[in-house]
């Protein structure tokens, strides 16, 4: 609860024998922040004959007693309560494959491009190019952002560890917190099985300020979904394959429309991954 002190006053009163008394009052408001916000009022009254020395002693006694009384009222119960996240552990989906939660359009187009002729050559070239970009992004983040670890923001580190375990990712990505007034999260969406060069996930400081721990983990799950599905690889491959078609009438607009629908379907796939991580609707 929250304590609010209101100053009282002194009032001269007389008893039946005509003796002068001083009534010293102090009002304490205890507000229950964890409950319904109801205010509990406590009025402390001390009666004492109007004698300066005795009155001073009464005031000193009041000042000595009040902190203990307030502390006893405001000290929370010794019993500890666990958060909803600590009280339940999400189920680990061992052996889950990206095809099991992909959106149908995302799954169909990914299969089409992965089985296309010379797709291995194209994917290898894209992976090399993206790895160079990823290395540059990593160096920039190391110099300007906070790298989450067991020693730095351990709760967030535990969150991404759990999310990666649920989606059965062999290598846990590196998580960075970037200072920004905009709530955002992103990844290069290229899953890397090399433990020395793990994938990168970035969340902004504004996102952490605005979202609960469970919401942040769901957002991390969404980004891990991009990695699990290798969206950067296949969407880049799809964009390169559709480039020659864009110059053709009718066919070009259809190719652009299909590519936009694929990007949207990829986001739906990652929303499913977020749901699998949070396991809470």
Backbone as numpy.savetxt, mean C-alpha at the origin, in Angstrom:
# Nx Ny Nz CAx CAy CAz Cx Cy Cz
-7.93 6.40 22.82 -8.76 7.60 22.82 -7.90 8.84 22.82
-8.49 9.99 22.54 -7.76 11.26 22.53 -8.24 12.10 23.70
-7.30 12.70 24.43 -7.65 13.49 25.60 -7.73 14.94 25.22
-8.70 15.64 25.73 -8.83 17.08 25.53 -9.05 17.71 26.89
-8.13 18.59 27.29 -8.22 19.25 28.59 -8.99 20.55 28.46
-9.92 20.76 29.35 -10.62 22.03 29.42 -10.41 22.61 30.81
-9.96 23.85 30.85 -9.69 24.45 32.14 -10.98 24.63 32.92
-10.85 24.38 34.21 -12.00 24.58 35.08 -11.95 25.94 35.72
-12.40 26.04 36.96 -12.40 27.33 37.62 -12.45 27.17 39.11
-12.43 28.27 39.82 -12.57 28.26 41.28 -13.78 29.10 41.65
-14.60 28.57 42.48 -15.81 29.27 42.92 -15.85 29.31 44.43
-16.09 30.48 44.96 -16.23 30.64 46.41 -17.61 30.16 46.82
-17.66 29.28 47.81 -18.92 28.79 48.33 -18.84 28.80 49.85
-19.96 28.66 50.49 -19.99 28.64 51.95 -20.82 27.47 52.41
-20.39 26.85 53.52 -21.17 25.76 54.06 -22.20 26.31 55.05
-22.88 25.42 55.75 -23.92 25.89 56.67 -23.36 26.70 57.82
-22.09 26.48 58.19 -21.49 27.22 59.30 -20.90 28.54 58.91
-21.01 28.91 57.66 -20.48 30.17 57.20 -19.02 30.13 56.83
-18.40 28.92 56.86 -16.99 28.81 56.48 -16.84 28.92 54.97
-15.84 29.66 54.50 -15.59 29.84 53.07 -14.87 28.61 52.51
-15.34 28.16 51.36 -14.69 27.03 50.68 -14.34 27.44 49.25
-13.39 26.79 48.71 -13.02 26.98 47.30 -13.28 25.68 46.56
-14.06 25.74 45.51 -14.34 24.56 44.67 -13.45 24.65 43.43
-12.50 23.76 43.33 -11.59 23.72 42.19 -12.05 22.61 41.25
-12.30 22.94 40.02 -12.80 21.93 39.08 -11.92 21.85 37.86
-11.79 20.69 37.36 -11.02 20.45 36.11 -11.80 19.45 35.28
-12.10 19.78 34.03 -12.87 18.90 33.16 -11.95 18.26 32.14
-12.05 16.97 32.00 -11.24 16.20 31.05 -12.17 15.52 30.07
-11.92 15.67 28.80 -12.71 15.02 27.77 -11.90 13.88 27.18
-12.46 12.68 27.20 -11.82 11.52 26.59 -12.65 11.15 25.37
-12.06 11.27 24.18 -12.77 10.98 22.95 -12.35 9.60 22.45
-13.32 8.76 22.15 -13.05 7.40 21.67 -12.89 7.44 20.17
-11.60 7.50 19.68 -11.35 7.56 18.24 -11.57 6.23 17.55
-11.47 5.12 18.29 -11.59 3.80 17.68 -13.03 3.29 17.69
-13.88 3.98 18.39 -15.26 3.51 18.46 -16.19 4.44 17.75
-17.26 4.85 18.44 -18.26 5.70 17.79 -17.97 7.17 17.99
-16.80 7.52 18.55 -16.44 8.91 18.72 -17.13 9.57 19.90
-17.80 8.82 20.75 -18.52 9.38 21.88 -17.52 10.00 22.86
-17.92 11.13 23.43 -17.05 11.84 24.37 -17.46 11.49 25.79
-16.49 11.11 26.58 -16.71 10.83 28.00 -16.19 12.02 28.79
-17.05 12.64 29.57 -16.68 13.81 30.35 -16.42 13.41 31.79
-15.33 13.88 32.33 -14.99 13.62 33.72 -14.76 14.96 34.41
-15.45 15.20 35.47 -15.32 16.44 36.22 -14.69 16.14 37.57
-13.52 16.69 37.81 -12.81 16.48 39.07 -13.04 17.71 39.94
-13.52 17.49 41.13 -13.85 18.59 42.04 -13.11 18.41 43.36
-12.51 19.45 43.84 -11.85 19.43 45.14 -12.43 20.56 45.99
-12.91 20.22 47.15 -13.42 21.22 48.09 -12.39 21.42 49.19
-12.13 22.66 49.50 -11.15 22.93 50.57 -11.44 24.30 51.18
-11.23 24.43 52.49 -11.41 25.75 53.10 -10.53 26.78 52.42
-11.02 28.00 52.39 -10.30 29.06 51.69 -9.12 29.52 52.52
-8.10 28.73 52.41 -6.84 29.05 53.07 -5.75 28.95 52.01
-4.98 29.99 51.83 -4.03 30.05 50.71 -3.06 28.88 50.71
-2.48 28.58 51.87 -1.50 27.50 51.93 -2.14 26.16 51.63
-3.30 25.93 52.22 -3.98 24.66 52.01 -4.48 24.55 50.57
-4.93 25.69 50.02 -5.41 25.67 48.64 -4.27 25.35 47.68
-3.08 25.90 47.92 -1.92 25.60 47.08 -1.57 24.13 47.13
-1.66 23.55 48.33 -1.39 22.13 48.46 -2.42 21.31 47.69
-3.65 21.77 47.72 -4.71 21.07 46.99 -4.46 21.12 45.49
-4.02 22.28 45.01 -3.75 22.42 43.57 -2.57 21.54 43.15
-1.52 21.52 44.00 -0.36 20.68 43.70 -0.75 19.21 43.67
-1.58 18.82 44.64 -2.06 17.44 44.66 -2.86 17.11 43.41
-3.67 18.06 42.97 -4.45 17.86 41.75 -3.55 17.67 40.55
-2.50 18.52 40.45 -1.59 18.42 39.30 -0.81 17.11 39.31
-0.50 16.61 40.52 0.24 15.36 40.61 -0.64 14.16 40.28
-1.90 14.27 40.62 -2.80 13.13 40.42 -3.34 13.05 39.00
-3.52 14.21 38.35 -4.16 14.21 37.03 -3.42 13.39 35.99
-2.09 13.52 35.83 -1.42 12.74 34.78 -1.62 11.25 34.96
-1.57 10.78 36.19 -1.77 9.35 36.42 -3.18 8.94 36.06
-4.14 9.78 36.46 -5.53 9.45 36.15 -5.80 9.44 34.67
-5.27 10.44 33.96 -5.47 10.50 32.51 -4.78 9.33 31.83
-3.55 9.03 32.30 -2.81 7.92 31.69 -3.53 6.61 31.85
-4.14 6.41 33.03 -4.85 5.16 33.26 -6.06 5.03 32.36
-6.70 6.19 32.08 -7.89 6.15 31.23 -7.56 6.00 29.77
-6.42 6.60 29.35 -6.10 6.63 27.93 -5.18 5.51 27.49
-4.59 4.77 28.42 -3.67 3.70 28.03 -4.45 2.57 27.38
-4.10 2.13 26.19 -4.83 1.05 25.54 -4.66 -0.26 26.27
-5.55 -1.15 25.97 -5.51 -2.46 26.61 -4.22 -3.17 26.29
-3.74 -4.01 27.22 -2.48 -4.71 27.02 -2.58 -5.78 25.96
-3.81 -6.22 25.70 -3.99 -7.26 24.69 -3.76 -6.66 23.33
-3.03 -7.35 22.49 -2.73 -6.88 21.14 -3.66 -7.55 20.16
-4.02 -6.77 19.14 -4.89 -7.30 18.10 -4.10 -7.40 16.81
-4.31 -8.40 16.07 -3.61 -8.59 14.80 -4.44 -8.01 13.68
-3.77 -7.49 12.67 -4.46 -6.94 11.52 -5.03 -8.07 10.68
-5.95 -7.67 9.78 -6.58 -8.68 8.94 -5.56 -9.38 8.06
-4.49 -8.65 7.69 -3.48 -9.26 6.84 -2.66 -10.29 7.61
-2.38 -9.97 8.94 -1.61 -10.91 9.74 -2.42 -12.13 10.12
-3.75 -11.97 10.21 -4.59 -13.06 10.68 -4.86 -14.08 9.59
-4.60 -13.73 8.34 -4.83 -14.70 7.28 -3.64 -14.69 6.32
-3.31 -15.84 5.82 -2.24 -15.95 4.84 -2.85 -16.41 3.53
-2.54 -15.69 2.46 -3.11 -16.04 1.17 -2.53 -17.36 0.66
-3.34 -18.07 -0.10 -2.95 -19.38 -0.61 -1.90 -19.23 -1.71
-0.85 -20.02 -1.65 0.19 -20.02 -2.68 -0.29 -20.89 -3.84
-0.29 -20.32 -5.03 -0.78 -21.03 -6.22 0.41 -21.68 -6.93
0.87 -22.76 -6.36 2.06 -23.44 -6.88 1.79 -23.98 -8.28
2.71 -23.69 -9.20 2.61 -24.21 -10.56 1.65 -23.46 -11.47
1.15 -22.31 -11.02 0.21 -21.56 -11.86 0.93 -21.01 -13.09
0.26 -21.08 -14.22 0.81 -20.59 -15.48 0.03 -19.36 -15.91
0.70 -18.47 -16.64 0.04 -17.24 -17.07 -1.19 -17.52 -17.93
-1.16 -18.61 -18.68 -2.29 -18.92 -19.56 -3.56 -19.24 -18.77
-3.40 -19.53 -17.48 -4.55 -19.89 -16.67 -5.36 -18.68 -16.22
-4.77 -17.49 -16.27 -5.54 -16.31 -15.88 -5.54 -15.22 -16.95
-4.93 -15.47 -18.08 -4.95 -14.49 -19.16 -6.38 -14.27 -19.66
-6.63 -13.05 -20.09 -7.87 -12.76 -20.82 -7.84 -13.54 -22.13
-8.99 -14.05 -22.61 -8.99 -14.88 -23.83 -8.30 -14.22 -25.02
-8.56 -12.92 -25.25 -7.92 -12.25 -26.39 -6.41 -12.15 -26.17
-6.01 -11.85 -24.95 -4.59 -11.78 -24.63 -3.93 -13.14 -24.84
-4.59 -14.18 -24.41 -4.03 -15.53 -24.55 -3.93 -15.94 -26.02
-4.96 -15.66 -26.81 -4.98 -16.07 -28.22 -3.91 -15.35 -29.03
-3.79 -14.04 -28.84 -2.79 -13.28 -29.61 -1.37 -13.60 -29.17
-1.19 -13.86 -27.87 0.14 -14.26 -27.39 0.55 -15.59 -28.01
-0.37 -16.53 -28.03 -0.07 -17.83 -28.65 0.22 -17.69 -30.14
-0.53 -16.79 -30.79 -0.34 -16.61 -32.24 1.07 -16.10 -32.53
1.52 -15.06 -31.80 2.83 -14.47 -32.07 3.98 -15.35 -31.56
3.74 -16.09 -30.47 4.81 -16.95 -29.97 5.05 -18.14 -30.88
4.02 -18.54 -31.66 4.15 -19.67 -32.58 4.39 -19.24 -34.03
4.48 -17.94 -34.26 4.68 -17.44 -35.62 6.09 -17.77 -36.10
6.28 -17.86 -37.42 7.62 -18.13 -37.96 8.61 -17.04 -37.56
9.81 -17.44 -37.25 10.90 -16.54 -36.86 10.59 -15.76 -35.57
9.62 -16.22 -34.82 9.29 -15.50 -33.58 10.43 -15.57 -32.57
11.18 -16.68 -32.57 12.30 -16.80 -31.63 13.38 -15.77 -31.89
13.64 -15.52 -33.18 14.64 -14.52 -33.54 14.19 -13.14 -33.11
12.91 -12.83 -33.37 12.38 -11.51 -33.03 12.35 -11.30 -31.52
11.90 -12.33 -30.77 11.82 -12.17 -29.31 13.21 -12.02 -28.69
14.20 -12.71 -29.24 15.57 -12.57 -28.72 16.10 -11.16 -28.93
15.81 -10.58 -30.09 16.26 -9.21 -30.37 15.56 -8.21 -29.46
14.25 -8.42 -29.24 13.50 -7.52 -28.36 14.00 -7.64 -26.92
14.27 -8.84 -26.48 14.76 -9.05 -25.12 16.10 -8.36 -24.90
16.99 -8.43 -25.89 18.29 -7.76 -25.76 18.11 -6.25 -25.68
17.22 -5.73 -26.50 16.99 -4.27 -26.50 16.38 -3.82 -25.18
15.39 -4.58 -24.69 14.73 -4.20 -23.44 15.65 -4.34 -22.24
16.58 -5.30 -22.30 17.51 -5.47 -21.18 18.44 -4.27 -21.05
18.81 -3.66 -22.19 19.63 -2.46 -22.16 18.86 -1.30 -21.53
17.60 -1.18 -21.94 16.74 -0.13 -21.37 16.56 -0.36 -19.87
16.34 -1.63 -19.50 16.12 -1.97 -18.09 17.34 -1.62 -17.25
18.52 -1.86 -17.77 19.74 -1.55 -17.02 19.86 -0.05 -16.77
19.51 0.75 -17.79 19.52 2.21 -17.61 18.51 2.67 -16.57
17.32 2.07 -16.61 16.28 2.41 -15.63 16.72 2.02 -14.22
17.36 0.86 -14.08 17.83 0.41 -12.76 18.85 1.37 -12.17
19.80 1.81 -12.98 20.82 2.75 -12.51 20.19 4.07 -12.08
19.19 4.53 -12.84 18.50 5.77 -12.50 17.74 5.62 -11.18
17.08 4.48 -10.99 16.32 4.26 -9.76 17.23 4.14 -8.55
18.36 3.49 -8.71 19.30 3.35 -7.60 19.83 4.71 -7.13
19.87 5.67 -8.03 20.39 6.99 -7.67 19.32 7.95 -7.19
18.05 7.65 -7.48 17.00 8.64 -7.17 15.83 8.09 -6.35
15.80 6.78 -6.11 14.66 6.17 -5.42 15.14 5.28 -4.29
14.18 4.75 -3.55 14.49 3.85 -2.43 14.27 2.41 -2.88
15.31 1.61 -2.77 15.19 0.19 -3.09 14.68 -0.56 -1.86
13.54 -1.21 -2.02 12.92 -1.92 -0.90 13.71 -3.18 -0.60
13.94 -3.41 0.69 14.71 -4.57 1.13 14.24 -4.97 2.52
14.77 -6.08 3.08 14.39 -6.43 4.45 14.75 -5.35 5.47
15.71 -4.49 5.14 16.13 -3.42 6.06 15.48 -2.09 5.74
15.04 -1.90 4.51 14.38 -0.67 4.12 12.94 -1.00 3.69
11.99 -0.47 4.47 10.57 -0.74 4.24 10.29 -2.24 4.21
10.57 -2.93 5.32 10.44 -4.40 5.35 9.04 -4.91 5.08
7.99 -4.13 5.50 6.61 -4.60 5.25 6.32 -4.66 3.76
6.83 -3.66 3.02 6.64 -3.64 1.57 7.43 -4.77 0.92
8.61 -5.04 1.46 9.42 -6.14 0.95 8.70 -7.47 1.16
8.11 -7.64 2.32 7.36 -8.87 2.59 6.15 -8.99 1.67
5.55 -7.85 1.35 4.36 -7.84 0.49 4.69 -8.34 -0.91
5.78 -7.86 -1.51 6.12 -8.31 -2.86 6.64 -9.74 -2.84
7.29 -10.13 -1.75 7.74 -11.53 -1.63 6.53 -12.47 -1.64
5.51 -12.11 -0.87 4.31 -12.94 -0.80 3.59 -12.95 -2.15
3.47 -11.79 -2.80 2.79 -11.70 -4.09 3.50 -12.54 -5.14
4.83 -12.49 -5.16 5.59 -13.29 -6.12 5.45 -14.78 -5.84
5.37 -15.15 -4.56 5.19 -16.56 -4.21 3.82 -17.07 -4.65
2.79 -16.24 -4.48 1.44 -16.64 -4.86 1.38 -16.92 -6.36
2.02 -16.07 -7.16 2.01 -16.24 -8.62 3.11 -17.19 -9.09
3.82 -17.81 -8.15 4.85 -18.80 -8.46 5.89 -18.24 -9.44
6.44 -17.09 -9.08 7.49 -16.48 -9.89 8.84 -16.93 -9.33
9.67 -17.47 -10.19 10.94 -18.03 -9.75 11.86 -17.00 -9.15
11.90 -15.80 -9.74 12.76 -14.73 -9.25 11.89 -13.56 -8.81
12.05 -13.12 -7.57 11.27 -11.99 -7.06 11.84 -10.69 -7.63
11.00 -9.87 -8.25 11.50 -8.61 -8.83 12.00 -7.65 -7.76
12.82 -6.72 -8.18 13.25 -5.64 -7.29 12.13 -4.60 -7.23
11.87 -4.10 -6.04 10.82 -3.09 -5.84 11.48 -1.78 -5.42
11.08 -0.70 -6.10 11.59 0.63 -5.79 10.43 1.56 -5.46
10.69 2.49 -4.55 9.72 3.53 -4.21 10.27 4.85 -4.74
9.52 5.43 -5.65 9.94 6.66 -6.32 9.15 7.84 -5.74
9.84 8.90 -5.41 9.17 10.08 -4.87 8.42 10.80 -5.99
7.10 10.88 -5.83 6.28 11.53 -6.86 4.94 11.91 -6.25
4.38 13.07 -6.64 3.05 13.46 -6.14 1.92 12.71 -6.83
2.24 11.93 -7.86 1.22 11.18 -8.59 1.23 9.72 -8.14
0.06 9.20 -7.85 -0.07 7.79 -7.46 0.06 6.93 -8.71
1.11 6.13 -8.77 1.36 5.34 -9.97 2.22 4.12 -9.63
2.17 3.15 -10.49 3.03 1.96 -10.40 3.30 1.49 -11.81
4.50 0.96 -12.05 4.82 0.48 -13.39 5.93 -0.55 -13.34
6.09 -1.26 -14.44 7.17 -2.22 -14.61 7.52 -2.27 -16.10
8.71 -2.77 -16.39 9.08 -2.95 -17.80 8.43 -4.19 -18.38
7.80 -4.98 -17.52 7.00 -6.14 -17.95 7.82 -7.17 -18.72
9.06 -7.35 -18.34 9.90 -8.37 -18.95 10.45 -9.25 -17.85
9.88 -10.45 -17.69 10.29 -11.34 -16.61 11.69 -11.87 -16.90
12.56 -11.74 -15.91 13.95 -12.16 -16.05 14.23 -13.24 -15.02
14.68 -14.39 -15.48 14.97 -15.52 -14.59 16.37 -15.46 -14.00
17.14 -14.42 -14.38 18.48 -14.25 -13.84 18.39 -13.56 -12.48
18.82 -14.25 -11.41 18.73 -13.69 -10.06 19.62 -12.48 -9.89
20.66 -12.36 -10.74 21.55 -11.21 -10.65 20.96 -9.97 -11.32
19.99 -10.19 -12.20 19.32 -9.07 -12.87 17.81 -9.28 -12.84
17.20 -9.18 -11.67 15.75 -9.40 -11.58 14.97 -8.27 -12.23
13.73 -8.55 -12.50 12.86 -7.53 -13.10 12.64 -6.39 -12.11
12.09 -5.29 -12.60 11.91 -4.08 -11.80 10.44 -3.73 -11.70
10.01 -3.42 -10.48 8.67 -2.88 -10.23 8.84 -1.58 -9.45
8.09 -0.56 -9.84 8.21 0.76 -9.20 6.84 1.21 -8.72
6.78 1.68 -7.48 5.58 2.33 -6.96 5.98 3.71 -6.48
5.08 4.66 -6.53 5.39 6.01 -6.12 5.02 6.24 -4.66
5.61 7.24 -4.06 5.34 7.57 -2.66 3.88 7.99 -2.48
3.32 8.68 -3.46 1.91 9.09 -3.35 0.98 7.89 -3.32
1.32 6.85 -4.04 0.51 5.63 -4.04 0.51 5.00 -2.65
1.66 4.96 -2.00 1.76 4.38 -0.66 0.98 5.21 0.35
0.96 6.53 0.15 0.24 7.39 1.08 -1.27 7.22 0.96
-1.75 6.95 -0.24 -3.19 6.94 -0.47 -3.84 5.57 -0.32
-3.05 4.52 -0.37 -3.61 3.16 -0.39 -3.25 2.41 0.89
-4.11 1.48 1.25 -3.82 0.61 2.39 -2.80 -0.45 1.97
-2.30 -1.20 2.95 -1.31 -2.24 2.65 -1.88 -3.29 1.70
-3.15 -3.66 1.91 -3.78 -4.66 1.04 -3.94 -4.14 -0.38
-4.29 -2.85 -0.51 -4.45 -2.26 -1.84 -3.11 -2.17 -2.56
-2.07 -1.82 -1.82 -0.74 -1.74 -2.43 -0.30 -3.12 -2.92
-0.58 -4.15 -2.13 -0.19 -5.50 -2.56 -0.97 -5.92 -3.81
-2.24 -5.54 -3.90 -3.01 -5.85 -5.10 -2.43 -5.14 -6.32
-1.99 -3.90 -6.14 -1.37 -3.14 -7.24 -0.05 -3.79 -7.65
0.72 -4.22 -6.66 1.96 -4.95 -6.96 1.63 -6.23 -7.72
0.56 -6.92 -7.31 0.13 -8.13 -8.03 -0.21 -7.85 -9.47
-0.82 -6.69 -9.73 -1.13 -6.29 -11.11 0.15 -6.15 -11.93
1.15 -5.49 -11.35 2.42 -5.32 -12.06 3.14 -6.66 -12.26
3.06 -7.53 -11.26 3.66 -8.86 -11.42 2.94 -9.65 -12.51
1.65 -9.37 -12.69 0.92 -10.01 -13.78 1.50 -9.66 -15.14
1.91 -8.39 -15.31 2.58 -7.98 -16.55 3.86 -8.78 -16.76
4.60 -8.97 -15.67 5.86 -9.73 -15.77 5.59 -11.19 -16.07
4.63 -11.76 -15.38 4.30 -13.17 -15.57 3.87 -13.45 -17.01
3.17 -12.49 -17.60 2.66 -12.65 -18.97 3.63 -12.15 -20.03
4.76 -11.56 -19.61 5.75 -11.01 -20.56 5.09 -10.07 -21.56
4.29 -9.16 -21.05 3.51 -8.28 -21.94 4.39 -7.35 -22.77
5.47 -6.85 -22.17 6.33 -5.95 -22.96 6.88 -6.66 -24.19
7.24 -7.91 -24.02 7.81 -8.69 -25.12 6.79 -8.89 -26.23
5.62 -9.42 -25.88 4.66 -9.80 -26.91 3.90 -8.60 -27.48
3.64 -7.59 -26.66 2.98 -6.39 -27.21 3.92 -5.64 -28.14
5.22 -5.63 -27.81 6.19 -5.01 -28.72 6.28 -5.80 -30.02
6.26 -7.12 -29.90 6.30 -7.97 -31.09 5.05 -7.75 -31.94
3.90 -7.63 -31.29 2.67 -7.37 -32.04 2.68 -6.01 -32.72
3.24 -5.01 -32.01 3.32 -3.69 -32.63 4.25 -3.66 -33.83
5.37 -4.37 -33.75 6.29 -4.43 -34.89 5.67 -5.18 -36.06
4.94 -6.24 -35.77 4.33 -7.03 -36.84 3.22 -6.26 -37.55
2.54 -5.38 -36.81 1.43 -4.64 -37.42 1.88 -3.37 -38.14
3.15 -2.99 -37.99 3.63 -1.74 -38.61 3.47 -1.73 -40.13
3.84 -2.79 -40.87 3.65 -2.74 -42.33 2.18 -2.67 -42.75
1.28 -3.14 -41.88 -0.13 -3.16 -42.24 -0.79 -1.79 -42.09
-0.17 -0.89 -41.33 -0.80 0.39 -41.06 -0.89 1.29 -42.30
-0.05 1.03 -43.27 -0.08 1.84 -44.50 -1.19 1.39 -45.44
-1.75 0.23 -45.19 -2.80 -0.29 -46.08 -4.17 0.25 -45.68
-5.02 0.61 -46.65 -6.36 1.08 -46.31 -7.19 -0.04 -45.69
-8.03 0.33 -44.76 -8.92 -0.58 -44.05 -8.16 -1.54 -43.13
-7.20 -2.23 -43.72 -6.45 -3.22 -42.93 -5.66 -2.53 -41.82
-5.09 -1.35 -42.14 -4.29 -0.63 -41.14 -5.11 -0.22 -39.93
-6.31 0.30 -40.17 -7.17 0.71 -39.04 -7.61 -0.49 -38.22
-7.86 -1.62 -38.90 -8.24 -2.82 -38.18 -7.10 -3.35 -37.32
-5.88 -3.25 -37.86 -4.72 -3.70 -37.10 -4.51 -2.83 -35.86
-4.67 -1.52 -36.01 -4.53 -0.62 -34.86 -5.61 -0.91 -33.82
-6.82 -1.15 -34.28 -7.92 -1.43 -33.36 -7.65 -2.73 -32.58
-7.16 -3.74 -33.29 -6.87 -5.01 -32.64 -5.75 -4.86 -31.61
-4.76 -4.04 -31.95 -3.65 -3.83 -31.03 -4.11 -3.10 -29.76
-5.00 -2.13 -29.92 -5.55 -1.43 -28.76 -6.39 -2.37 -27.90
-7.16 -3.23 -28.53 -7.96 -4.20 -27.78 -7.05 -5.19 -27.04
-5.93 -5.52 -27.65 -4.99 -6.44 -27.00 -4.40 -5.79 -25.76
-4.03 -4.49 -25.86 -3.49 -3.80 -24.69 -4.51 -3.76 -23.56
-5.77 -3.52 -23.91 -6.81 -3.51 -22.89 -7.00 -4.89 -22.28
-6.97 -5.93 -23.13 -7.10 -7.30 -22.63 -5.93 -7.65 -21.71
-4.74 -7.11 -22.01 -3.57 -7.36 -21.16 -3.77 -6.76 -19.77
-4.42 -5.60 -19.72 -4.72 -5.00 -18.41 -5.73 -5.85 -17.65
-6.69 -6.42 -18.36 -7.65 -7.31 -17.71 -6.95 -8.55 -17.15
-5.99 -9.05 -17.89 -5.22 -10.21 -17.41 -4.51 -9.87 -16.10
-3.95 -8.67 -16.04 -3.22 -8.27 -14.84 -4.16 -7.97 -13.67
-5.37 -7.51 -13.98 -6.37 -7.35 -12.92 -6.71 -8.70 -12.31
-6.74 -9.73 -13.14 -6.97 -11.08 -12.61 -5.80 -11.53 -11.74
-4.59 -11.18 -12.15 -3.42 -11.51 -11.32 -3.49 -10.79 -9.98
-3.95 -9.54 -9.99 -4.10 -8.79 -8.74 -5.12 -9.45 -7.83
-6.20 -9.96 -8.42 -7.23 -10.66 -7.64 -6.67 -11.96 -7.05
-5.86 -12.65 -7.82 -5.24 -13.88 -7.32 -4.31 -13.59 -6.14
-3.61 -12.46 -6.21 -2.69 -12.10 -5.12 -3.46 -11.68 -3.87
-4.43 -10.79 -4.05 -5.17 -10.28 -2.89 -6.13 -11.32 -2.32
-6.70 -12.16 -3.21 -7.68 -13.18 -2.80 -8.77 -12.56 -1.95
-9.18 -11.35 -2.38 -10.22 -10.62 -1.66 -10.90 -9.68 -2.65
-12.20 -9.82 -2.79 -12.94 -8.96 -3.70 -13.44 -7.71 -2.98
